Amino acid sequence: MSMDAQLIEHMMNPKNYGTLESADTQGIGKNPENGEKVAIYIRVGKDENELYVDDIRFQAIGCTTTVVAGSMLTEEAKGLNFNGVQNLVDATLKLLDRLPPEDAACSEMVALAIKAAIDTYEKRKSDPDYPVITYKIENSCVPKEDNTEAINNQEEGK
């Protein structure tokens, strides 16, 4: 399947969309600028003391790119041990430098939500009531040109 065909497939039929009744942990990635967010639900499996992603789901309040990123990243994360998930998150965040900021924002939100779910799980080992972690993205969802125009309009009191 070509990359484009793959993207269209994830867009038309997002994988792993929804909640997970039996989730052991969840995490949230949030865009403070526009209120978009991604929630990740993970059921944790144990294989000889090694924790891994047995099942994973996501929900998104966001654009199509966010849903595509959620679909692709959750597919990648499924079956990985926690170390592998951390590597996936790190690799994803490294790739963002090459994307336009508005696309990077969507992928960053999903990657951070996955990281938040793993970090929440770790915290809850010692404190079962630890709240779900939310990480805020650093990339801006607004293309840079549009941003300056908005700022100029504000300064001119429009």
Coordinates of C-alpha atoms in Angstrom, one line a residue:
M1 CA 0.0 0.0 0.0
S2 CA 1.4 3.4 -0.9
M3 CA 1.8 6.1 1.7
D4 CA -1.1 8.1 0.2
A5 CA -3.3 5.0 0.2
Q6 CA -2.3 4.3 3.8
L7 CA -3.2 7.8 4.8
I8 CA -6.6 7.6 3.1
E9 CA -7.2 4.3 4.8
H10 CA -6.5 5.8 8.2
M11 CA -8.6 8.8 7.3
M12 CA -11.7 6.8 6.1
N13 CA -11.4 4.0 8.7
P14 CA -9.4 5.2 11.7
K15 CA -8.0 2.3 13.7
N16 CA -8.4 2.0 17.4
Y17 CA -10.9 4.9 17.7
G18 CA -13.0 5.0 20.8
T19 CA -12.7 4.3 24.5
L20 CA -11.4 1.1 26.2
E21 CA -13.6 -0.2 29.0
S22 CA -10.7 -2.3 30.4
A23 CA -8.1 0.4 30.2
D24 CA -5.4 0.4 32.9
T25 CA -4.3 3.9 32.2
Q26 CA -5.1 6.9 30.1
G27 CA -3.3 10.1 29.1
I28 CA -4.3 13.4 27.4
G29 CA -2.5 15.5 24.9
K30 CA -3.9 19.0 24.6
N31 CA -3.5 22.1 22.3
P32 CA -4.0 25.0 24.7
E33 CA -4.5 27.4 21.7
N34 CA -7.7 25.9 20.3
G35 CA -8.9 23.4 22.9
E36 CA -8.2 20.4 20.7
K37 CA -7.3 17.3 22.6
V38 CA -6.5 13.6 22.3
A39 CA -7.3 11.0 25.0
I40 CA -5.4 7.7 24.9
Y41 CA -6.6 4.6 26.7
I42 CA -4.2 1.7 27.2
R43 CA -4.7 -1.8 28.5
V44 CA -1.4 -3.0 29.8
G45 CA -0.2 -6.5 29.4
K46 CA 2.6 -8.2 31.3
D47 CA 5.1 -10.6 29.7
E48 CA 7.6 -12.0 32.2
N49 CA 7.7 -8.7 34.2
E50 CA 7.8 -6.7 31.0
L51 CA 4.9 -4.3 30.5
Y52 CA 3.6 -3.8 27.1
V53 CA 0.6 -2.2 25.2
D54 CA -1.9 -5.0 25.1
D55 CA -4.6 -2.8 23.6
I56 CA -4.9 0.9 22.8
R57 CA -7.7 3.3 21.8
F58 CA -7.9 7.0 21.3
Q59 CA -10.5 9.7 21.1
A60 CA -9.8 13.1 19.5
I61 CA -11.5 16.5 19.5
G62 CA -9.6 17.8 16.6
C63 CA -9.0 17.9 12.9
T64 CA -8.7 15.0 10.4
T65 CA -4.9 15.1 10.6
T66 CA -5.2 14.5 14.4
V67 CA -7.4 11.4 13.8
V68 CA -5.0 10.1 11.1
A69 CA -2.0 10.6 13.5
G70 CA -4.0 8.9 16.2
S71 CA -4.8 6.0 14.0
M72 CA -1.3 5.5 12.8
L73 CA 0.5 6.0 16.1
T74 CA -1.8 3.7 18.1
E75 CA -1.3 1.0 15.4
E76 CA 2.4 1.4 15.9
A77 CA 2.2 1.3 19.7
K78 CA 0.1 -1.8 19.9
G79 CA 2.2 -4.7 21.2
L80 CA 5.2 -2.6 22.0
N81 CA 6.8 -2.8 25.5
F82 CA 6.9 0.5 27.5
N83 CA 10.5 1.0 26.3
G84 CA 9.4 0.6 22.7
V85 CA 6.5 3.0 23.2
Q86 CA 8.9 5.6 24.7
N87 CA 11.1 5.2 21.6
L88 CA 8.1 5.6 19.3
V89 CA 7.1 8.8 21.1
D90 CA 10.7 10.2 20.9
A91 CA 11.0 9.3 17.3
T92 CA 7.7 10.9 16.5
L93 CA 8.6 14.1 18.3
K94 CA 12.0 14.2 16.4
L95 CA 10.2 13.9 13.1
L96 CA 8.0 16.9 13.9
D97 CA 10.8 19.3 13.1
R98 CA 10.4 18.3 9.4
L99 CA 6.7 18.9 9.3
P100 CA 4.8 22.1 8.9
P101 CA 3.8 23.3 12.4
E102 CA 0.1 22.8 11.9
D103 CA 0.7 19.1 11.0
A104 CA 3.3 18.7 13.7
A105 CA 0.8 20.0 16.2
C106 CA -1.6 17.1 15.5
S107 CA 1.1 14.4 15.7
E108 CA 2.7 16.0 18.8
M109 CA -0.7 15.9 20.5
V110 CA -1.1 12.2 19.9
A111 CA 2.5 11.3 20.8
L112 CA 2.2 13.3 24.1
A113 CA -1.1 11.7 24.9
I114 CA 0.6 8.3 24.6
K115 CA 3.5 9.4 26.7
A116 CA 1.0 10.8 29.3
A117 CA -0.8 7.4 29.5
I118 CA 2.5 5.6 30.2
D119 CA 3.6 8.2 32.7
T120 CA 0.2 8.1 34.4
Y121 CA 0.5 4.3 34.7
E122 CA 4.0 4.6 36.2
K123 CA 2.8 7.2 38.8
R124 CA -0.2 5.1 39.8
K125 CA 2.0 2.2 40.8
S126 CA 2.9 4.2 43.9
D127 CA -0.2 6.4 44.1
P128 CA -3.3 4.7 42.8
D129 CA -5.3 8.0 42.9
Y130 CA -2.8 9.9 40.8
P131 CA -4.8 12.0 38.3
V132 CA -4.6 11.5 34.5
I133 CA -1.6 13.4 33.2
T134 CA -2.2 16.0 30.5
Y135 CA 0.7 17.3 28.3
K136 CA 0.3 20.5 26.3
I137 CA 1.9 20.7 22.9
E138 CA 4.5 23.2 21.9
N139 CA 3.8 23.4 18.2
S140 CA 1.2 25.9 17.0
C141 CA -1.7 24.5 15.0
V142 CA -2.0 27.8 13.1
P143 CA 0.2 28.2 10.0
K144 CA 2.7 30.9 10.8
E145 CA 1.6 33.4 8.2
D146 CA -2.0 33.3 9.5
N147 CA -0.6 33.9 13.0
T148 CA 1.1 37.1 12.2
E149 CA -2.0 38.4 10.4
A150 CA -4.0 37.7 13.5
I151 CA -1.5 39.5 15.7
N152 CA -1.4 42.5 13.4
N153 CA -5.2 42.7 13.4
Q154 CA -5.2 42.7 17.2
E155 CA -2.6 45.5 17.3
E156 CA -4.7 47.6 15.0
G157 CA -7.7 47.0 17.2
K158 CA -9.8 45.1 14.5

